[in-house]
């Protein structure tokens, strides 16, 4: 091994963004916006970094999973991302290759890519091969817990900032409530801004079909996770009987659901989550599989990783934007006229600010 680029040390941190009050979608209530940050240090002193969105869920469990991989990865060269992935995959098989262990696997993968980019002095998208220079981006939010005033304020703010599309949450106890919220958003942003809706798996098939039909006149671009992500037959019925475009993928730890839905013609947009799917290679492999079915890729949440990666593939069509991480990092992504550009610094091109984090003792 080349000792100068070997992993010498690993540290974990927690960082948080303030929430004025809890927010909720159809299935979850969020009481904090928090992140677990991993930093690996190479023998040559270079630091590679990654983060995962943790909210308030099972903090001891995810930290435990991350702690468990640290002894395994020390000594590996930072460019050995595939070898480390396979090693961790083999070790995780007994308790399962999905869930917390996959998150941990992805966190180290992303940090290793960051350190490798810094070693080469190049941004990730240039290392992997640039296909485009910028990516369409949409504003996400529209929480069910919002008042109408809060909802309209958020989508209007996105439109005023140049976003050309917004996504709001649906899955209220009454479908008519969702339809009215969508109608008010359409009035607020006019036909100049696209609207998408996301039920976070919070609806049954009959209510999802009713909403899809009643929202047709509002020109909704696509319906995300309307029902449980493993209800493949339900997605097929929903697509065939309502004609609405369907998006999903953020809950998936592998590509089996992508293959299943694509062969049923029950999916229109693939939305991989880079932490759940397993990191850079797994994300790109899923995008390649989506391309084989002529499906576009529009990932879940992690814009600071997704924009560079989308710029390396031909079927990447857009990215999701929240502002939660921006106050915590030193180089927030530039968003202008509805597009985002990848960071131009080496690696992922940004780091968490030291005094915005608290170290997690290992």
Coordinates of C-alpha atoms in Angstrom, one line a residue:
X1 CA 0.0 0.0 0.0
X2 CA 1.1 3.6 -0.6
X3 CA 1.3 4.7 3.0
X4 CA 1.0 8.4 2.2
X5 CA -2.6 8.1 1.1
X6 CA -3.6 5.4 3.6
X7 CA -6.4 6.2 6.1
X8 CA -4.7 7.0 9.5
X9 CA -7.6 8.3 11.6
X10 CA -11.4 8.8 11.6
X11 CA -13.4 11.2 13.6
X12 CA -17.2 11.7 13.9
X13 CA -19.1 15.0 14.6
X14 CA -22.6 16.2 15.0
X15 CA -23.9 19.4 13.4
X16 CA -27.4 20.9 13.6
X17 CA -29.6 23.5 12.0
X18 CA -32.2 25.2 14.1
X19 CA -35.9 24.4 13.6
X20 CA -38.3 27.1 14.8
X21 CA -40.9 24.4 15.3
X22 CA -41.4 20.7 14.3
X23 CA -42.2 20.0 10.7
X24 CA -44.2 17.0 9.4
X25 CA -44.9 15.1 6.3
X26 CA -47.5 12.3 5.9
X27 CA -45.5 9.8 7.9
X28 CA -42.9 11.5 10.1
X29 CA -42.6 14.5 12.4
X30 CA -39.1 16.1 12.5
X31 CA -38.0 17.8 15.7
X32 CA -34.4 18.6 14.7
X33 CA -32.4 18.9 11.5
X34 CA -29.1 17.2 12.4
X35 CA -26.2 15.7 10.5
X36 CA -23.5 13.2 11.4
X37 CA -20.2 14.3 9.8
X38 CA -17.3 11.8 9.2
X39 CA -13.7 13.0 8.7
X40 CA -11.0 10.7 7.6
X41 CA -7.3 11.8 7.8
X42 CA -4.7 10.3 5.5
X43 CA -1.1 9.7 6.4
X44 CA -0.2 12.7 4.3
X45 CA -2.5 14.9 6.4
X46 CA -5.3 15.3 3.8
X47 CA -8.8 15.3 5.3
X48 CA -11.7 13.6 3.5
X49 CA -15.3 14.4 4.7
X50 CA -18.8 13.1 4.3
X51 CA -22.1 13.7 6.1
X52 CA -25.5 12.0 6.5
X53 CA -28.8 13.5 7.3
X54 CA -29.8 12.0 10.7
X55 CA -32.7 14.1 12.1
X56 CA -33.6 12.8 15.6
X57 CA -33.7 9.1 14.6
X58 CA -31.7 6.4 16.4
X59 CA -28.6 8.5 17.1
X60 CA -26.9 5.8 19.1
X61 CA -27.6 3.2 16.4
X62 CA -26.1 5.1 13.5
X63 CA -23.1 6.3 15.5
X64 CA -22.6 2.7 16.6
X65 CA -22.6 1.5 13.0
X66 CA -20.1 4.2 12.0
X67 CA -17.9 3.3 14.9
X68 CA -17.9 -0.4 14.0
X69 CA -16.3 0.2 10.5
X70 CA -13.4 2.4 11.7
X71 CA -11.0 -0.4 12.7
X72 CA -11.8 -2.1 9.4
X73 CA -11.0 0.8 7.1
X74 CA -7.8 2.1 8.7
X75 CA -4.7 1.4 6.5
X76 CA -6.6 1.3 3.3
X77 CA -5.6 3.8 0.6
X78 CA -8.2 6.4 -0.1
X79 CA -8.4 5.4 -3.8
X80 CA -9.4 1.9 -2.8
X81 CA -13.1 2.8 -2.6
X82 CA -14.3 -0.3 -4.4
X83 CA -12.2 -2.6 -2.3
X84 CA -13.4 -1.1 1.0
X85 CA -17.0 -1.2 -0.2
X86 CA -16.8 -4.9 -0.9
X87 CA -15.0 -5.6 2.4
X88 CA -17.7 -3.8 4.3
X89 CA -20.4 -5.5 2.3
X90 CA -18.9 -8.9 3.1
X91 CA -18.7 -8.1 6.8
X92 CA -22.2 -6.7 7.0
X93 CA -23.8 -9.8 5.4
X94 CA -24.6 -11.5 8.7
X95 CA -26.7 -8.7 10.1
X96 CA -27.8 -7.5 6.7
X97 CA -26.5 -5.3 3.9
X98 CA -29.3 -2.8 4.2
X99 CA -30.2 -0.2 6.8
X100 CA -27.7 1.3 9.2
X101 CA -24.8 -0.7 7.9
X102 CA -25.3 0.5 4.3
X103 CA -25.4 4.1 5.6
X104 CA -22.1 3.6 7.3
X105 CA -20.7 2.0 4.2
X106 CA -21.7 5.0 2.1
X107 CA -20.4 7.5 4.6
X108 CA -16.8 6.1 4.4
X109 CA -17.1 5.8 0.6
X110 CA -18.0 9.4 0.2
X111 CA -15.3 10.6 2.5
X112 CA -12.7 8.5 0.7
X113 CA -13.8 10.1 -2.6
X114 CA -13.4 13.5 -1.1
X115 CA -9.9 12.7 0.1
X116 CA -8.9 11.2 -3.2
X117 CA -10.1 14.3 -5.1
X118 CA -8.1 16.5 -2.8
X119 CA -5.1 14.2 -3.3
X120 CA -5.4 14.7 -7.1
X121 CA -6.3 18.3 -6.7
X122 CA -9.5 17.9 -8.8
X123 CA -13.3 18.1 -8.2
X124 CA -15.1 14.8 -8.2
X125 CA -17.0 15.6 -11.4
X126 CA -13.8 16.2 -13.3
X127 CA -12.3 12.9 -12.0
X128 CA -15.3 10.9 -13.2
X129 CA -15.7 12.7 -16.5
X130 CA -17.9 15.8 -17.0
X131 CA -21.0 15.5 -19.2
X132 CA -22.6 18.8 -18.3
X133 CA -21.7 22.0 -16.4
X134 CA -24.9 22.6 -14.4
X135 CA -28.0 20.9 -13.3
X136 CA -31.7 22.0 -13.0
X137 CA -32.7 22.3 -9.3
X138 CA -36.0 22.4 -7.6
X139 CA -37.1 23.8 -4.2
X140 CA -38.4 21.2 -1.8
X141 CA -40.5 21.4 1.4
X142 CA -44.2 22.3 1.6
X143 CA -44.6 20.4 4.8
X144 CA -48.1 19.2 5.8
X145 CA -47.6 20.9 9.1
X146 CA -47.3 24.3 7.4
X147 CA -50.1 26.8 7.7
X148 CA -51.3 28.0 4.3
X149 CA -49.4 31.3 4.9
X150 CA -46.2 29.3 5.6
X151 CA -46.7 27.2 2.6
X152 CA -47.3 30.1 0.2
X153 CA -44.4 32.0 1.7
X154 CA -42.0 29.1 1.1
X155 CA -43.0 28.4 -2.5
X156 CA -43.1 32.1 -3.4
X157 CA -39.6 32.5 -1.9
X158 CA -38.3 29.7 -4.1
X159 CA -39.9 31.3 -7.2
X160 CA -38.4 34.7 -6.3
X161 CA -34.9 33.1 -6.0
X162 CA -35.2 31.8 -9.5
X163 CA -36.3 28.2 -8.9
X164 CA -38.3 26.9 -11.8
X165 CA -39.9 24.0 -9.8
X166 CA -41.2 23.3 -6.3
X167 CA -42.3 20.2 -4.5
X168 CA -44.8 20.1 -1.7
X169 CA -45.9 17.4 0.7
X170 CA -49.3 15.6 0.3
X171 CA -51.0 12.8 2.2
X172 CA -53.3 14.8 4.5
X173 CA -56.1 12.9 6.2
X174 CA -58.5 14.3 3.5
X175 CA -57.5 14.3 -0.1
X176 CA -59.5 17.5 -0.6
X177 CA -57.1 19.2 1.7
X178 CA -54.1 18.2 -0.5
X179 CA -56.0 19.4 -3.6
X180 CA -56.7 22.8 -2.1
X181 CA -53.1 23.2 -1.0
X182 CA -51.9 22.3 -4.5
X183 CA -54.4 24.8 -6.0
X184 CA -53.2 27.6 -3.8
X185 CA -49.6 26.9 -4.6
X186 CA -50.4 26.9 -8.3
X187 CA -52.1 30.3 -7.9
X188 CA -49.1 31.6 -6.0
X189 CA -46.4 30.5 -8.5
X190 CA -48.4 30.6 -11.7
X191 CA -47.7 28.3 -14.7
X192 CA -44.1 29.6 -14.8
X193 CA -43.1 27.2 -12.0
X194 CA -43.5 23.4 -12.1
X195 CA -45.2 21.7 -9.2
X196 CA -44.5 18.2 -7.9
X197 CA -46.1 16.3 -4.9
X198 CA -44.6 13.9 -2.4
X199 CA -46.7 11.6 -0.1
X200 CA -43.7 9.9 1.6
X201 CA -45.5 6.6 1.3
X202 CA -48.3 8.0 3.4
X203 CA -51.3 7.1 1.3
X204 CA -53.2 3.9 0.4
X205 CA -53.8 3.1 -3.3
X206 CA -57.4 4.4 -3.5
X207 CA -56.6 7.8 -1.9
X208 CA -53.5 8.1 -4.1
X209 CA -55.6 7.4 -7.2
X210 CA -58.2 10.0 -6.1
X211 CA -55.5 12.6 -5.6
X212 CA -53.8 11.9 -8.9
X213 CA -57.1 12.3 -10.7
X214 CA -58.3 15.4 -8.9
X215 CA -54.9 17.2 -9.2
X216 CA -54.8 16.6 -13.0
X217 CA -56.1 20.0 -13.9
X218 CA -53.3 21.6 -11.8
X219 CA -50.6 20.2 -14.1
X220 CA -48.6 18.3 -11.5
X221 CA -45.3 17.1 -13.0
X222 CA -44.9 14.0 -10.9
X223 CA -46.1 12.1 -7.9
X224 CA -43.4 10.9 -5.5
X225 CA -43.7 7.9 -3.2
X226 CA -47.5 7.9 -3.2
X227 CA -47.7 4.4 -1.5
X228 CA -45.4 1.9 0.2
X229 CA -42.3 1.6 -1.8
X230 CA -42.6 -2.2 -2.1
X231 CA -46.1 -2.2 -3.4
X232 CA -45.0 -2.7 -6.9
X233 CA -48.4 -3.8 -8.2
X234 CA -50.0 -0.7 -6.6
X235 CA -47.5 1.5 -8.5
X236 CA -48.4 -0.3 -11.7
X237 CA -52.2 0.2 -11.1
X238 CA -51.7 3.8 -10.2
X239 CA -49.7 4.6 -13.3
X240 CA -51.9 2.7 -15.7
X241 CA -55.2 4.0 -14.4
X242 CA -54.4 7.6 -13.8
X243 CA -51.6 8.3 -16.2
X244 CA -49.6 10.4 -13.7
X245 CA -45.8 10.3 -13.7
X246 CA -44.4 8.4 -10.8
X247 CA -41.1 9.0 -8.9
X248 CA -39.4 6.9 -6.2
X249 CA -36.1 5.5 -5.1
X250 CA -35.0 7.4 -2.0
X251 CA -35.9 4.5 0.4
X252 CA -33.9 1.9 -1.6
X253 CA -30.7 0.2 -0.5
X254 CA -30.3 -1.6 -3.8
X255 CA -31.7 -1.6 -7.4
X256 CA -34.2 -4.4 -7.1
X257 CA -37.2 -2.0 -6.8
X258 CA -35.9 0.0 -9.8
X259 CA -35.8 -3.2 -11.9
X260 CA -39.1 -4.4 -10.7
X261 CA -41.0 -1.1 -11.3
X262 CA -39.2 -0.4 -14.6
X263 CA -40.2 -3.8 -16.1
X264 CA -43.8 -3.1 -15.1
X265 CA -43.7 0.4 -16.7
X266 CA -44.6 1.7 -13.3
X267 CA -41.8 4.3 -12.8
X268 CA -40.9 7.5 -14.6
X269 CA -38.1 9.0 -12.4
X270 CA -35.4 7.2 -10.4
X271 CA -34.5 9.0 -7.2
X272 CA -31.4 7.3 -5.5
X273 CA -30.3 8.5 -2.1
X274 CA -26.5 8.3 -2.1
X275 CA -26.3 7.3 1.6
X276 CA -28.9 4.6 1.4
X277 CA -27.8 3.2 -2.0
X278 CA -24.2 2.8 -0.7
X279 CA -22.0 5.7 -2.1
X280 CA -20.6 6.9 -5.3
X281 CA -20.1 3.7 -7.2
X282 CA -23.5 2.3 -6.2
X283 CA -25.2 5.6 -7.1
X284 CA -23.7 5.6 -10.6
X285 CA -24.5 1.9 -11.1
X286 CA -28.1 2.6 -10.3
X287 CA -28.1 5.6 -12.7
X288 CA -26.7 3.3 -15.4
X289 CA -29.4 0.8 -14.8
X290 CA -32.0 3.5 -15.0
X291 CA -30.6 4.6 -18.3
X292 CA -30.9 1.1 -19.7
X293 CA -34.7 1.5 -19.1
X294 CA -34.6 5.0 -20.5
X295 CA -35.4 6.5 -17.1
X296 CA -34.1 9.9 -15.9
X297 CA -32.3 10.3 -12.6
X298 CA -33.3 13.0 -10.1
X299 CA -31.8 12.1 -6.7
X300 CA -33.0 12.5 -3.1
X301 CA -31.7 15.4 -0.9
X302 CA -27.9 15.5 -1.0
X303 CA -27.4 18.3 -3.6
X304 CA -23.7 18.9 -2.7
X305 CA -23.0 15.3 -3.7
X306 CA -25.7 14.8 -6.3
X307 CA -24.9 17.9 -8.5
X308 CA -21.3 16.8 -9.2
X309 CA -22.4 13.2 -9.9
X310 CA -25.3 14.3 -12.1
X311 CA -22.8 16.3 -14.2
X312 CA -21.1 13.0 -15.0
X313 CA -24.1 11.1 -16.5
X314 CA -26.3 11.7 -19.5
X315 CA -29.6 10.9 -17.9
X316 CA -29.4 13.2 -14.9
X317 CA -32.2 15.7 -15.1
X318 CA -32.3 17.6 -11.8
X319 CA -31.6 17.8 -8.1
X320 CA -33.5 18.5 -4.9
X321 CA -32.7 21.5 -2.8
X322 CA -33.1 22.2 0.9
X323 CA -31.2 25.0 2.6
X324 CA -30.5 23.1 5.8
X325 CA -26.8 22.3 5.4
X326 CA -25.8 25.7 3.8
X327 CA -25.3 27.6 7.1
X328 CA -23.0 24.8 8.3
X329 CA -20.5 24.6 5.5
X330 CA -17.8 26.9 4.2
X331 CA -18.7 26.9 0.5
X332 CA -22.5 26.6 -0.2
X333 CA -23.5 25.6 -3.6
X334 CA -24.2 28.4 -6.1
X335 CA -27.8 28.3 -7.4
X336 CA -28.9 30.7 -10.1
X337 CA -31.8 30.9 -12.5
X338 CA -33.0 27.5 -11.5
X339 CA -29.7 25.7 -12.0
X340 CA -26.9 24.5 -9.7
X341 CA -23.2 24.2 -10.5
X342 CA -20.9 21.8 -8.9
X343 CA -18.2 23.1 -6.5
X344 CA -15.0 23.8 -8.3
X345 CA -12.6 23.0 -5.4
X346 CA -10.9 19.6 -5.1
X347 CA -13.0 16.7 -3.8
X348 CA -16.6 17.6 -3.1
X349 CA -15.5 21.2 -2.7
X350 CA -16.8 22.1 0.7
X351 CA -16.3 21.3 4.4
X352 CA -18.3 21.7 7.5
X353 CA -17.3 24.7 9.7
X354 CA -15.4 23.5 12.7
X355 CA -17.2 25.6 15.3
X356 CA -20.6 24.5 14.0
X357 CA -19.9 20.9 15.0
X358 CA -19.5 18.9 18.2
X359 CA -17.1 15.9 18.2
X360 CA -18.6 12.5 19.0
X361 CA -16.3 10.7 21.3
X362 CA -15.3 7.3 20.0

